[in-house]
mmCIF file with all atom_site columns, C-alpha atoms and ligand atoms in Angstrom:
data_model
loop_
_atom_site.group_PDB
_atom_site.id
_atom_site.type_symbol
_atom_site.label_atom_id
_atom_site.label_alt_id
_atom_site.label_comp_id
_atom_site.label_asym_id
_atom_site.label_entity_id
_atom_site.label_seq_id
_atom_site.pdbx_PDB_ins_code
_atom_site.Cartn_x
_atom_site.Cartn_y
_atom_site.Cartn_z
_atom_site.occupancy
_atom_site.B_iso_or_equiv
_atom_site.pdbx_formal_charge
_atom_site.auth_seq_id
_atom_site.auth_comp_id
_atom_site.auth_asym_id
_atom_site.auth_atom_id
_atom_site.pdbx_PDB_model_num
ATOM   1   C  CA  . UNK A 1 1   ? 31.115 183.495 136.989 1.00 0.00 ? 207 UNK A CA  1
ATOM   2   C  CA  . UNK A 1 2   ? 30.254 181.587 140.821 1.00 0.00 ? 208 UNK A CA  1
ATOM   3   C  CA  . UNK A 1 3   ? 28.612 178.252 140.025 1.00 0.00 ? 209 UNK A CA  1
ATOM   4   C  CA  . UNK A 1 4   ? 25.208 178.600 141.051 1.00 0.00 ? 210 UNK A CA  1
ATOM   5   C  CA  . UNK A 1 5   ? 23.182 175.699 143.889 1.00 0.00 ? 211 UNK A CA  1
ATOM   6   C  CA  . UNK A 1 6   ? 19.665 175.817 145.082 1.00 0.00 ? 212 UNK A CA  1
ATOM   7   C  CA  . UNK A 1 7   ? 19.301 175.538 148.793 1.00 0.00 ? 213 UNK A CA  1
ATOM   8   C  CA  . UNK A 1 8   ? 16.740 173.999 150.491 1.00 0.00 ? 214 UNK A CA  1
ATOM   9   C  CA  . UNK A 1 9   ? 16.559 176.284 153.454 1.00 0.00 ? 215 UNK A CA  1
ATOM   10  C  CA  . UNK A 1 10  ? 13.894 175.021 155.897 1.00 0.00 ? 216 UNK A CA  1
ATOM   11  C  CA  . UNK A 1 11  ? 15.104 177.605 158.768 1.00 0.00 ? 217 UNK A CA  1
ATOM   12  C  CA  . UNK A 1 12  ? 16.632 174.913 161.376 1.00 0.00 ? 218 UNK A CA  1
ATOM   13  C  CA  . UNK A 1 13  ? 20.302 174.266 162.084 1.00 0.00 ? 219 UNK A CA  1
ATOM   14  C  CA  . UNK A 1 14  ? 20.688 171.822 159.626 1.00 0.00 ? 220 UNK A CA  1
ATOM   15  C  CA  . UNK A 1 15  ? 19.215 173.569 156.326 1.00 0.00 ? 221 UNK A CA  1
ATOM   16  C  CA  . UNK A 1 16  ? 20.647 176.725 157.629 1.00 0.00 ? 222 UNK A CA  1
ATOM   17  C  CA  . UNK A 1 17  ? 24.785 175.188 158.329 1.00 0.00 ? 223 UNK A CA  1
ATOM   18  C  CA  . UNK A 1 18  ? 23.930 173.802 154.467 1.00 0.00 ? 224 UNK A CA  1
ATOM   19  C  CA  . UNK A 1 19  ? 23.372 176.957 152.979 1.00 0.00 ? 225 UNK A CA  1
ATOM   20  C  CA  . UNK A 1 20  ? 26.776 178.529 154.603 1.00 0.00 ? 226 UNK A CA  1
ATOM   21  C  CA  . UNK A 1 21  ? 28.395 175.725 153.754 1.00 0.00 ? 227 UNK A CA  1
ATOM   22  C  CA  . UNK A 1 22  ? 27.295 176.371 150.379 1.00 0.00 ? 228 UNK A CA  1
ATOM   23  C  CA  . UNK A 1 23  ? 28.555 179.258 150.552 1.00 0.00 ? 229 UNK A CA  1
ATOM   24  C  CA  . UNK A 1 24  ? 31.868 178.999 151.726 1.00 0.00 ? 230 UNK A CA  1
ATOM   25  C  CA  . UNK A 1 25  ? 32.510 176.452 148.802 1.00 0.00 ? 231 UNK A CA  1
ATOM   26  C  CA  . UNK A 1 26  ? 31.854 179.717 146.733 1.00 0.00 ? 232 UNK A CA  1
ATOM   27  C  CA  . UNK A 1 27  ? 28.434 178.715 144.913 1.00 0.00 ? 233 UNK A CA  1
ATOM   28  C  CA  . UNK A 1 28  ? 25.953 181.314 144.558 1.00 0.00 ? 234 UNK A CA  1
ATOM   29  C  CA  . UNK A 1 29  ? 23.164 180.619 146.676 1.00 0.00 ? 235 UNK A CA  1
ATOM   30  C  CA  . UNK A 1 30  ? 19.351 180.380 145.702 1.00 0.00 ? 236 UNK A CA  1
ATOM   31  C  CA  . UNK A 1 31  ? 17.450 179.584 148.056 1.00 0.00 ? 237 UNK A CA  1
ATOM   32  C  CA  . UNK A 1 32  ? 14.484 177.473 147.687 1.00 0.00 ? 238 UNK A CA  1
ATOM   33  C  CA  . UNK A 1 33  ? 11.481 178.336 150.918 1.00 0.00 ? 239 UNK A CA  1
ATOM   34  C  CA  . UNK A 1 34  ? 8.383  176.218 150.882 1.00 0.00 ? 240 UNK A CA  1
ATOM   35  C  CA  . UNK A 1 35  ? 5.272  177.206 152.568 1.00 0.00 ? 241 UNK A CA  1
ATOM   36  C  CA  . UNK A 1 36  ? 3.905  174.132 152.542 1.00 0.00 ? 242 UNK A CA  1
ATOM   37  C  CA  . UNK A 1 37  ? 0.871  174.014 155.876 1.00 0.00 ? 243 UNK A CA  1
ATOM   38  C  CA  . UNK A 1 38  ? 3.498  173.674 158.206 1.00 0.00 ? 244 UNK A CA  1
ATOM   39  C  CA  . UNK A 1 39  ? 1.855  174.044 162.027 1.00 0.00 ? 245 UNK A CA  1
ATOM   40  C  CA  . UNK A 1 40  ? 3.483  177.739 162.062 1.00 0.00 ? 246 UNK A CA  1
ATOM   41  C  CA  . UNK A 1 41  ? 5.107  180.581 160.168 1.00 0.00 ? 247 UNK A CA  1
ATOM   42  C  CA  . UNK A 1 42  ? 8.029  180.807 162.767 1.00 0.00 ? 248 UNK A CA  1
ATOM   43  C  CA  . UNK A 1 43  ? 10.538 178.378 160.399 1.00 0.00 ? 249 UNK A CA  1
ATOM   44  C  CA  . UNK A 1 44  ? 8.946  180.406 157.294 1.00 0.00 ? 250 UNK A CA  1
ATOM   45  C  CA  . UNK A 1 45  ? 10.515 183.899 158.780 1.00 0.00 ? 251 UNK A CA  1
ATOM   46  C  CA  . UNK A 1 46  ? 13.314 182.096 160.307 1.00 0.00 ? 252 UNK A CA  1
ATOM   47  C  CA  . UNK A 1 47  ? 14.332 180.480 156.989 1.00 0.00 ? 253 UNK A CA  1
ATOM   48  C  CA  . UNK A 1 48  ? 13.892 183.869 154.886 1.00 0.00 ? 254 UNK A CA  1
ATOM   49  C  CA  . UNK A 1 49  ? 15.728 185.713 157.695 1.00 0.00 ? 255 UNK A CA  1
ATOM   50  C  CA  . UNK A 1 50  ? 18.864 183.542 157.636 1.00 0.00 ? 256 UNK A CA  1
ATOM   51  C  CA  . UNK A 1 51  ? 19.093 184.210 153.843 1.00 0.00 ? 257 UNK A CA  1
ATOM   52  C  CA  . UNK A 1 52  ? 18.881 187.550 154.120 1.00 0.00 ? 258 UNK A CA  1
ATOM   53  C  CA  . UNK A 1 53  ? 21.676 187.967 156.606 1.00 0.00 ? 259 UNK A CA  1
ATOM   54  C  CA  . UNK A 1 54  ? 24.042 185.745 154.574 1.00 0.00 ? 260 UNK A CA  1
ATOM   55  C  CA  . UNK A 1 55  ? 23.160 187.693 151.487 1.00 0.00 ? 261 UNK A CA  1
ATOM   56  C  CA  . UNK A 1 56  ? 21.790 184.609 149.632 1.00 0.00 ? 262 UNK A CA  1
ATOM   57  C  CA  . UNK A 1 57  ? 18.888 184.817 147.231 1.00 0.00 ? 263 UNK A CA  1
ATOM   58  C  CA  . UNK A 1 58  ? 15.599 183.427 148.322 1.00 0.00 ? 264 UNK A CA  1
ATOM   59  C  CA  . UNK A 1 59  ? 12.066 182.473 146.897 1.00 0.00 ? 265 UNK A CA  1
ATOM   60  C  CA  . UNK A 1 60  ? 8.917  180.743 149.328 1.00 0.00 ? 266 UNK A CA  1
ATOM   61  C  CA  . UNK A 1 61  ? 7.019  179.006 147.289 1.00 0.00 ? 267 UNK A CA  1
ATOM   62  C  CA  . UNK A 1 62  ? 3.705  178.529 148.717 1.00 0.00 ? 268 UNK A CA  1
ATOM   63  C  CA  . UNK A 1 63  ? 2.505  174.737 148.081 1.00 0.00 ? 269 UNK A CA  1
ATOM   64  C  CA  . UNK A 1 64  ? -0.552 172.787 149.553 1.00 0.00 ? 270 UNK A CA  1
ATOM   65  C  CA  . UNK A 1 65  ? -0.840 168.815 150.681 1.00 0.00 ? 271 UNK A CA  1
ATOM   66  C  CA  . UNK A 1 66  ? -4.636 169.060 152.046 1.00 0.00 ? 272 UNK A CA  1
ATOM   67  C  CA  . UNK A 1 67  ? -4.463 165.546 152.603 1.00 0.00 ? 273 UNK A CA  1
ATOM   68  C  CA  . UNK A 1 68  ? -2.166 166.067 155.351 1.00 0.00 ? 274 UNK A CA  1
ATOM   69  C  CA  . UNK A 1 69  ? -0.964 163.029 157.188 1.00 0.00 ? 275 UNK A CA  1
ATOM   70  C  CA  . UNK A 1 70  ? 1.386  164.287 159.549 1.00 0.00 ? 276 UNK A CA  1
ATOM   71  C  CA  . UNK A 1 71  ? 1.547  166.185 162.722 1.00 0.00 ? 277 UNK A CA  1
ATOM   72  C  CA  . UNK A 1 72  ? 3.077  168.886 161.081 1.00 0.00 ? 278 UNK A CA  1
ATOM   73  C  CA  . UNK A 1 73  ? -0.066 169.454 158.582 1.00 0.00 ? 279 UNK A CA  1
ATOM   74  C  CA  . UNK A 1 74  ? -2.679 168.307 161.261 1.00 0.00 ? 280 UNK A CA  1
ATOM   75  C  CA  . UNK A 1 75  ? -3.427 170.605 164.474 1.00 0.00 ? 281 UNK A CA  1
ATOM   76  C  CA  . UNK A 1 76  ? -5.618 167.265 165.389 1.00 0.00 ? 282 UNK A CA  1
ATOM   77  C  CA  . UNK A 1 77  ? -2.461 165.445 165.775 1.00 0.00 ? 283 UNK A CA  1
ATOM   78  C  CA  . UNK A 1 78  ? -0.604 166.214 168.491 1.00 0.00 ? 284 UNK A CA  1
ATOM   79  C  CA  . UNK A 1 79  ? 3.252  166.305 168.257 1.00 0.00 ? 285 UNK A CA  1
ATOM   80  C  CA  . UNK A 1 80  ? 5.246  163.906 170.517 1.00 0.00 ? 286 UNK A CA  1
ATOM   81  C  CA  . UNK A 1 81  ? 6.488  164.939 173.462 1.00 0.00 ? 287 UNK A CA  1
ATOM   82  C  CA  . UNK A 1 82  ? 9.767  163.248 175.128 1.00 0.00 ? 288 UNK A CA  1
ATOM   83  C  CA  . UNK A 1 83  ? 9.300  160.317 172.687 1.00 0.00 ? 289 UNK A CA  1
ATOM   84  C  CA  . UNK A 1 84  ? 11.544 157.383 173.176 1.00 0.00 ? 290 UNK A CA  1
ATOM   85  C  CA  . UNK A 1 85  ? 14.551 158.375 170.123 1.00 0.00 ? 291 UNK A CA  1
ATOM   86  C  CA  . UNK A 1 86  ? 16.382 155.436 169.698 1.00 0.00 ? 292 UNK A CA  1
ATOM   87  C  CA  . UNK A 1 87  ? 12.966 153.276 168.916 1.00 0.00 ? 293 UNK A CA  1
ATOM   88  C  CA  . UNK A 1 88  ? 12.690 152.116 164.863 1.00 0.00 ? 294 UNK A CA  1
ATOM   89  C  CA  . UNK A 1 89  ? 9.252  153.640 164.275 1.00 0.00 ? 295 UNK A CA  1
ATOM   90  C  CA  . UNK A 1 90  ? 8.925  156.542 162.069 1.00 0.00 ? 296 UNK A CA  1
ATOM   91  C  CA  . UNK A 1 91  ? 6.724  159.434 164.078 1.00 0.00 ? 297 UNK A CA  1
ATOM   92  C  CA  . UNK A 1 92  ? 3.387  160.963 163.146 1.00 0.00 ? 298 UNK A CA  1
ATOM   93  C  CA  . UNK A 1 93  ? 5.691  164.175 162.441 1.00 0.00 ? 299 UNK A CA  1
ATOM   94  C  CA  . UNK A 1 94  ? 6.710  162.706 159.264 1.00 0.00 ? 300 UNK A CA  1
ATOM   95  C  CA  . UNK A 1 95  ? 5.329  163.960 155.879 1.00 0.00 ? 301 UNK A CA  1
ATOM   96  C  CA  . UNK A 1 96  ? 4.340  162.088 153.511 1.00 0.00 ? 302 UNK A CA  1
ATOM   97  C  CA  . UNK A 1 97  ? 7.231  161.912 150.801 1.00 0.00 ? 303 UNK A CA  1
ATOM   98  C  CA  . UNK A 1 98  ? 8.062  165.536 151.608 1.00 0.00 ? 304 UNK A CA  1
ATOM   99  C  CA  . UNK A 1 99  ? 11.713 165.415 150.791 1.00 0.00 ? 305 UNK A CA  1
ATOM   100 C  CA  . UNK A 1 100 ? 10.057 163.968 146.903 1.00 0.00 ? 306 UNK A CA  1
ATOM   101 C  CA  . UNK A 1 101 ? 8.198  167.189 146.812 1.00 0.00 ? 307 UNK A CA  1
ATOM   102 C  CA  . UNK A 1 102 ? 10.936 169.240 147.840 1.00 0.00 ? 308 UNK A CA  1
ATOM   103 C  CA  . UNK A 1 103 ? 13.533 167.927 145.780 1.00 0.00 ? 309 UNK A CA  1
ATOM   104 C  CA  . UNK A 1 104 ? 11.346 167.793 142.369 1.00 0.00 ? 310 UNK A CA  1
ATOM   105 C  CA  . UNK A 1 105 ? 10.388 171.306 143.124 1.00 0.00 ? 311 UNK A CA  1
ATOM   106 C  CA  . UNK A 1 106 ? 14.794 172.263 144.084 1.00 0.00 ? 312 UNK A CA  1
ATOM   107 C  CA  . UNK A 1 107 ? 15.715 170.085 140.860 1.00 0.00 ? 313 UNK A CA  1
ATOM   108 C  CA  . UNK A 1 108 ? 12.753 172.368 138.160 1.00 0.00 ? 314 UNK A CA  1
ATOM   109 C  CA  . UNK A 1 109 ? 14.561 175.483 139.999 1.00 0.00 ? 315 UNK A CA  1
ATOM   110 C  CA  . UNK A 1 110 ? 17.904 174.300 139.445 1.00 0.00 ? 316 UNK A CA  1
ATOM   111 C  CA  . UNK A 1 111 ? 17.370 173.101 135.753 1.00 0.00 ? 317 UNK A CA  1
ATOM   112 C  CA  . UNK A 1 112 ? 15.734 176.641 135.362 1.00 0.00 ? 318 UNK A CA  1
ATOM   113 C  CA  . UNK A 1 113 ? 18.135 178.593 136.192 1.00 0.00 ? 319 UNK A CA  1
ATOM   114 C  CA  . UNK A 1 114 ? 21.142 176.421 134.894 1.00 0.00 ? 320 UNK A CA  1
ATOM   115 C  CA  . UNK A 1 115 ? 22.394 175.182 138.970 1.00 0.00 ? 321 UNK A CA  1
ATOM   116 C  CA  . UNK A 1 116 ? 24.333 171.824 138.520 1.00 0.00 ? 322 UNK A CA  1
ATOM   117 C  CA  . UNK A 1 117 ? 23.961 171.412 142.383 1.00 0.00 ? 323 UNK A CA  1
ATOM   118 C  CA  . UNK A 1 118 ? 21.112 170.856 144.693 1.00 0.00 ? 324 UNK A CA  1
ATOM   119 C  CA  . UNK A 1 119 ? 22.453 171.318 148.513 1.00 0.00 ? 325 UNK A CA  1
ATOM   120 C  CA  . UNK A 1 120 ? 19.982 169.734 150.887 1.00 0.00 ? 326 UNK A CA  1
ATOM   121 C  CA  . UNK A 1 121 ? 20.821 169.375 154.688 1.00 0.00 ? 327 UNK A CA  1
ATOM   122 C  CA  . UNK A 1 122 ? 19.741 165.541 155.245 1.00 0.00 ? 328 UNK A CA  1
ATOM   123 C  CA  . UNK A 1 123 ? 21.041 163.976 157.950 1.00 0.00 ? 329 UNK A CA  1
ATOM   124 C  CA  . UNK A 1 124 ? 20.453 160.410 158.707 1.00 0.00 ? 330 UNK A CA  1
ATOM   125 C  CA  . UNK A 1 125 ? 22.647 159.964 161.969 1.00 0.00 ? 331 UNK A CA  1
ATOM   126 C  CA  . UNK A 1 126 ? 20.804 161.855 165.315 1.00 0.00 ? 332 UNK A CA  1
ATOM   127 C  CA  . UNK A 1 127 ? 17.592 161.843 163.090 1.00 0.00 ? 333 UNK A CA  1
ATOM   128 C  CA  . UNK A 1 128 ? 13.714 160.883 163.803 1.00 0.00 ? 334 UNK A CA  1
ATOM   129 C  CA  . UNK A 1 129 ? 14.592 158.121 161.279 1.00 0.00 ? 335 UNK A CA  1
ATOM   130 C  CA  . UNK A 1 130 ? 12.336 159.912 158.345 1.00 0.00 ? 336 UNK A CA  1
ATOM   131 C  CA  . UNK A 1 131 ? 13.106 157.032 155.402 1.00 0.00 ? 337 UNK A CA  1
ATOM   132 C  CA  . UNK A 1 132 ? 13.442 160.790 152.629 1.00 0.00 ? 338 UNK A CA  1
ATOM   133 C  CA  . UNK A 1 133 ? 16.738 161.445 154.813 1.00 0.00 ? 339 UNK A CA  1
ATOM   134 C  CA  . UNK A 1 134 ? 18.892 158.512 154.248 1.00 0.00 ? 340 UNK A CA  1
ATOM   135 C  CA  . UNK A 1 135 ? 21.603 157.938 152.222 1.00 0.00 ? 341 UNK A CA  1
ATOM   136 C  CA  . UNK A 1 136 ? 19.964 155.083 149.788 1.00 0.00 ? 342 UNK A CA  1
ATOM   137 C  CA  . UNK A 1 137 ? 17.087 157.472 149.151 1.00 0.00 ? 343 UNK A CA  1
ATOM   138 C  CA  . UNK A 1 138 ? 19.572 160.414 147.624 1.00 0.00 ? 344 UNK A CA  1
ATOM   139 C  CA  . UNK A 1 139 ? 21.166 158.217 146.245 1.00 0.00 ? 345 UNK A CA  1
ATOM   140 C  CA  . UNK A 1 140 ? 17.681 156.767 143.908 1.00 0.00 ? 346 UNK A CA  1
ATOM   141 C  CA  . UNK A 1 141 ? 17.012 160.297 143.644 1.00 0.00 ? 347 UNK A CA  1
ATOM   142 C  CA  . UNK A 1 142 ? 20.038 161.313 141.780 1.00 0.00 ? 348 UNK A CA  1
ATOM   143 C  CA  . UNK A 1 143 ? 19.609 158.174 139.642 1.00 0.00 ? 349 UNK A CA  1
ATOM   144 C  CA  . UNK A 1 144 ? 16.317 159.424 138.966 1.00 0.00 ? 350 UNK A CA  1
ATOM   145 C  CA  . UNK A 1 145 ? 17.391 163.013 137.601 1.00 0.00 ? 351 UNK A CA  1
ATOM   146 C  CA  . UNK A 1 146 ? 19.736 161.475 135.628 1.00 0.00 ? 352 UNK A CA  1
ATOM   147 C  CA  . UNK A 1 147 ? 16.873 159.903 133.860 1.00 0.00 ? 353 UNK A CA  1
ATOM   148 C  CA  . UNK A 1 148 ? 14.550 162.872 133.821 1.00 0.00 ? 354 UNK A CA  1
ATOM   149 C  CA  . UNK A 1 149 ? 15.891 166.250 133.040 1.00 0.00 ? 355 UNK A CA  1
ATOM   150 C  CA  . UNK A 1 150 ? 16.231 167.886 129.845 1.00 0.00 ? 356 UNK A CA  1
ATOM   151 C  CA  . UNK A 1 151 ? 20.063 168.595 131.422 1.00 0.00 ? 357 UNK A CA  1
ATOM   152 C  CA  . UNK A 1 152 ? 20.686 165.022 131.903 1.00 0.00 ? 358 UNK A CA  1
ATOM   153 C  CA  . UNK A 1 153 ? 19.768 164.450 128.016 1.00 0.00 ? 359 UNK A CA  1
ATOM   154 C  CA  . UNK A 1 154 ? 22.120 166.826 127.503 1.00 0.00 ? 360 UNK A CA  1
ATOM   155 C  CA  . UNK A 1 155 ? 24.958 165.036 129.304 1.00 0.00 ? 361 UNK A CA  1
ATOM   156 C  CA  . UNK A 1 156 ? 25.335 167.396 132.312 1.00 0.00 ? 362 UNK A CA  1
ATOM   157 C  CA  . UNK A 1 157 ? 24.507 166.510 136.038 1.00 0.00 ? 363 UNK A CA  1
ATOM   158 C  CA  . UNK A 1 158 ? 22.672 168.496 138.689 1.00 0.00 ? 364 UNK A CA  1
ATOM   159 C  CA  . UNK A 1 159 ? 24.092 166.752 141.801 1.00 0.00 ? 365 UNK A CA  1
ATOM   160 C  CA  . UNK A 1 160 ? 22.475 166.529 145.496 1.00 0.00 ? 366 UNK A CA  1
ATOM   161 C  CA  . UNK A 1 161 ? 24.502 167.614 147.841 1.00 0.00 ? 367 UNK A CA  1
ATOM   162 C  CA  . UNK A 1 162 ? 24.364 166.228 151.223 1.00 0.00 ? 368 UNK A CA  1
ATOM   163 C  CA  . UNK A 1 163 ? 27.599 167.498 153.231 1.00 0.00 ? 369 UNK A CA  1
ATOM   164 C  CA  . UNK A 1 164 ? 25.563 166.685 157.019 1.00 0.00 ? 370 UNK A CA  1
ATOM   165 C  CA  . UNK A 1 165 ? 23.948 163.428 156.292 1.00 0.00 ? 371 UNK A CA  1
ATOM   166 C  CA  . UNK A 1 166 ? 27.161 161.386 157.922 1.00 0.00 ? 372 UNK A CA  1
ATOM   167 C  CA  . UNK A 1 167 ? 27.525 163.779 161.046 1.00 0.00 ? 373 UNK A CA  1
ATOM   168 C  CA  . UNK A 1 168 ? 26.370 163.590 164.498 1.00 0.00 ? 374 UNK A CA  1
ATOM   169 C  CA  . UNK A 1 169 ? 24.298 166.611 165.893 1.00 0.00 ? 375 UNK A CA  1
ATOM   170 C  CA  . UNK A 1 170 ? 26.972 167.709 167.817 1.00 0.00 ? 376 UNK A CA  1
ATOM   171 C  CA  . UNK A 1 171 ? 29.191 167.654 164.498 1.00 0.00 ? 377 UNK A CA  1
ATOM   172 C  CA  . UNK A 1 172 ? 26.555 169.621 163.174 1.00 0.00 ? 378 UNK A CA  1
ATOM   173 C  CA  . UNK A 1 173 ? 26.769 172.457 165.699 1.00 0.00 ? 379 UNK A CA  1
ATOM   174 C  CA  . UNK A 1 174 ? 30.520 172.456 165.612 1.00 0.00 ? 380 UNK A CA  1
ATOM   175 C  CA  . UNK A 1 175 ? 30.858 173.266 162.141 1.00 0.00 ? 381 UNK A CA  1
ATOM   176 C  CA  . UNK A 1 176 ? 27.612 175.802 162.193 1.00 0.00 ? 382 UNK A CA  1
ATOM   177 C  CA  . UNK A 1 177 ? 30.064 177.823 165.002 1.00 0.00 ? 383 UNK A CA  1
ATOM   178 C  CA  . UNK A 1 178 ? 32.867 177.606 162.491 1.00 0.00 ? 384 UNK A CA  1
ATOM   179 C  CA  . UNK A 1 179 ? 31.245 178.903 159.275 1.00 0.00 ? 385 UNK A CA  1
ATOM   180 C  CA  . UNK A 1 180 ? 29.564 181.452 161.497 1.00 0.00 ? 386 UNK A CA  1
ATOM   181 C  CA  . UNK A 1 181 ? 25.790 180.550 161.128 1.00 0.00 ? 387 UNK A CA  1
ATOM   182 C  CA  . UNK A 1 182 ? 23.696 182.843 162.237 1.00 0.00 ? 388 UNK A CA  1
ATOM   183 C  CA  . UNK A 1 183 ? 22.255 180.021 165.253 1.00 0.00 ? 389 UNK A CA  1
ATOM   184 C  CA  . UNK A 1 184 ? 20.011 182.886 166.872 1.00 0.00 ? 390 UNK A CA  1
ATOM   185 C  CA  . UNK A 1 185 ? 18.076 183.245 163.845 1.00 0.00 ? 391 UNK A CA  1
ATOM   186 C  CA  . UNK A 1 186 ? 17.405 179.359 163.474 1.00 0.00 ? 392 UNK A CA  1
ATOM   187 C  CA  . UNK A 1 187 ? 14.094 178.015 164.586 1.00 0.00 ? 393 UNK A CA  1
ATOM   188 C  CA  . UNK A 1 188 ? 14.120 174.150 164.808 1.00 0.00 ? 394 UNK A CA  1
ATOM   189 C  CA  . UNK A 1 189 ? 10.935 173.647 167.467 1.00 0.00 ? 395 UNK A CA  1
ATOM   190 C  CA  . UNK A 1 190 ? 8.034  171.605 165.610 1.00 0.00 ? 396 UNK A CA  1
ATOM   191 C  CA  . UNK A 1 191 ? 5.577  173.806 167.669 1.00 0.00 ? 397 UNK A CA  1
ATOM   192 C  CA  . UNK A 1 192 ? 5.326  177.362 166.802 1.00 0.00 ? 398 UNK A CA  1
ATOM   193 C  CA  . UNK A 1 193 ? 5.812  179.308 170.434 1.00 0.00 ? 399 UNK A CA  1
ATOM   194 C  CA  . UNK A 1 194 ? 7.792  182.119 171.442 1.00 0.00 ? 400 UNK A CA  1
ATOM   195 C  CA  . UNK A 1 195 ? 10.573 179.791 173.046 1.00 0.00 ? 401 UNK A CA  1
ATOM   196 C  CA  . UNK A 1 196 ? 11.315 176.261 171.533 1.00 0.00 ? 402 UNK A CA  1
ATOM   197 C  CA  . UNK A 1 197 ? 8.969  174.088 173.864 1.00 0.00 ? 403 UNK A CA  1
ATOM   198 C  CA  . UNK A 1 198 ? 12.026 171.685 174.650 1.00 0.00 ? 404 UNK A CA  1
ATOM   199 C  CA  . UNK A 1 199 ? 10.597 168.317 174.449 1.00 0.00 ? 405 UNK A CA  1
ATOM   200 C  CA  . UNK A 1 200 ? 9.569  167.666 170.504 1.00 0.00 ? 406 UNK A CA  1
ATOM   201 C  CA  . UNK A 1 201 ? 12.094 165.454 168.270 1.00 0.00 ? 407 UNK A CA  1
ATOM   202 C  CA  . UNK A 1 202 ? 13.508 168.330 166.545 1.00 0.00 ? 408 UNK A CA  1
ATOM   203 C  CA  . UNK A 1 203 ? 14.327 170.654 169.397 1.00 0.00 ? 409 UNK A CA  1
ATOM   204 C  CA  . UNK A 1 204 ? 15.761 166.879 171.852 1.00 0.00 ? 410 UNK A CA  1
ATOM   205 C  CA  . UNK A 1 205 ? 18.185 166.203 168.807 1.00 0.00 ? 411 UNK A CA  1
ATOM   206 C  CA  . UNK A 1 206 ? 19.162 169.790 168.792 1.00 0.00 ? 412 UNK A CA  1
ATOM   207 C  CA  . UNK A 1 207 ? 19.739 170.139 172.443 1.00 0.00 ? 413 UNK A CA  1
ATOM   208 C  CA  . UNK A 1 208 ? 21.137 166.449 172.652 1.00 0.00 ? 414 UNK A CA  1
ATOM   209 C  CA  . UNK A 1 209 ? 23.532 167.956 169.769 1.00 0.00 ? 415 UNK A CA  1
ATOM   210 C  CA  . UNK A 1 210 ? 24.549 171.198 171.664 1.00 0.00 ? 416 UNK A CA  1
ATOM   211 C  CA  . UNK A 1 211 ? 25.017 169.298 174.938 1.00 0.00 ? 417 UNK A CA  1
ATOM   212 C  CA  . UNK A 1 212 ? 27.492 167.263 173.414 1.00 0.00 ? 418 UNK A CA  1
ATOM   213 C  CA  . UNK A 1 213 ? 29.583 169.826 171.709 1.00 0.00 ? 419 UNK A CA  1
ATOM   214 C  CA  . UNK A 1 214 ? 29.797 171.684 174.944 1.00 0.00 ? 420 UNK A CA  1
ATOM   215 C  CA  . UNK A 1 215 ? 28.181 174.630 173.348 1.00 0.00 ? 421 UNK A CA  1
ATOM   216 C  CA  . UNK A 1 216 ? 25.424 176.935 174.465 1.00 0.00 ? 422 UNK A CA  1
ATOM   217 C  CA  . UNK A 1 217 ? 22.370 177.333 172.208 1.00 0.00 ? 423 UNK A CA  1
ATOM   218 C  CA  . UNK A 1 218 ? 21.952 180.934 171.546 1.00 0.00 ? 424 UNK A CA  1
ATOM   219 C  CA  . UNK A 1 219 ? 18.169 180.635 170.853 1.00 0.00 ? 425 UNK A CA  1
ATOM   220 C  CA  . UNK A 1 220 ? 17.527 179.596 174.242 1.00 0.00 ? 426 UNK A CA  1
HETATM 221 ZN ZN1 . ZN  B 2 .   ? 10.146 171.721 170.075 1.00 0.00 ? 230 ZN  B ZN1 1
#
């Protein structure tokens, strides 16, 4: 029998490399596909469609933060265009404690349905310096599910798995091409249109991270 992960598969490069990652190290994928009021669909269908072509399970579970507080809830807000990268401040595009949410929601699944490992593709080097995607923070948060689940009582472990958070973009993209992610089906854009509008955080780091490996982005 495989040993079984939960993926949280958010439909950009970096959930997407983690789940055939996943895969490659021979765990049976489940992936985990929140519809959380995001600003668009797109990374919904994108997420659900890279699943299905690398045969992995799926399940979009369809959450609400009316509150909102972020760019990516708010239509009010705008998202940043061309903003400075290298500065300490975290953007307006950051959720409030949305990898929390996910991860509670990844480690119920995984206890569920008896995963011992929760992949999540965190990476804290050519990031928009969210504090959920650093190192210290998975780290807390497996101390915390050691404390919490019924599994941990029990003596066994479900583990986070973070194999991006140490590499660059461009490391990223290199080892996407070599596990043969489906990039083309990928949506990383914070805005929803039919092209990636070029200038947000999330589609600048990608770009920034193709550039440097020398490789062409097939979603352009
Ligand atoms: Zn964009």
């Amino acid at each position: 029998m495989s040993k079984k992960a939960v993926i949280l598969l958010s439909g950009g490069l970096d959930s997407s490399t983690t789940l055939y990652y996943a895969l490659r190290q021979g765990y049976d994928c489940h992936c985990l596909v929140f519809d959380y009021g995001q600003r668009h669909k797109k990374e919904i269908r994108a997420a659900l469609g890279v699943a299905r072509r690398a045969g992995a399970r799926s399940v979009c579970v369809k959450i609400s933060l009316p509150w909102k507080g972020s760019a990516l809830l708010d239509t009010k807000i705008a998202v940043p265009r061309n903003r400075a990268l290298e500065g300490q401040d975290i953007p307006v595009t950051y959720v409030p404690g949305r990898n929390i949410i996910f991860l509670s929601f990844a480690a119920s699944f995984a206890e569920a349905i008896g995963a011992g490992t929760i992949f999540i593709g965190a990476n804290a080097v050519d990031y928009s310096g969210y504090p959920d995607c650093r190192p210290e923070f998975m780290r807390a948060y497996q101390a915390m599910l050691g404390r919490g689940l019924k599994t941990s009582f029990q003596g066994k472990k479900i583990k986070i798995g973070t194999p991006l958070i140490h590499l660059s973009k461009a490391g990223i993209v290199k080892l996407a091409l070599s596990l043969k992610v489906p990039i083309e089906l990928t949506w990383s854009c914070y805005n929803g249109g039919a092209k990636p509008c070029g200038t947000c955080d999330s589609c600048r780091l990608r770009a920034a991270g193709f550039s440097q490996a020398n490789i062409q982005d097939k979603i352009l």
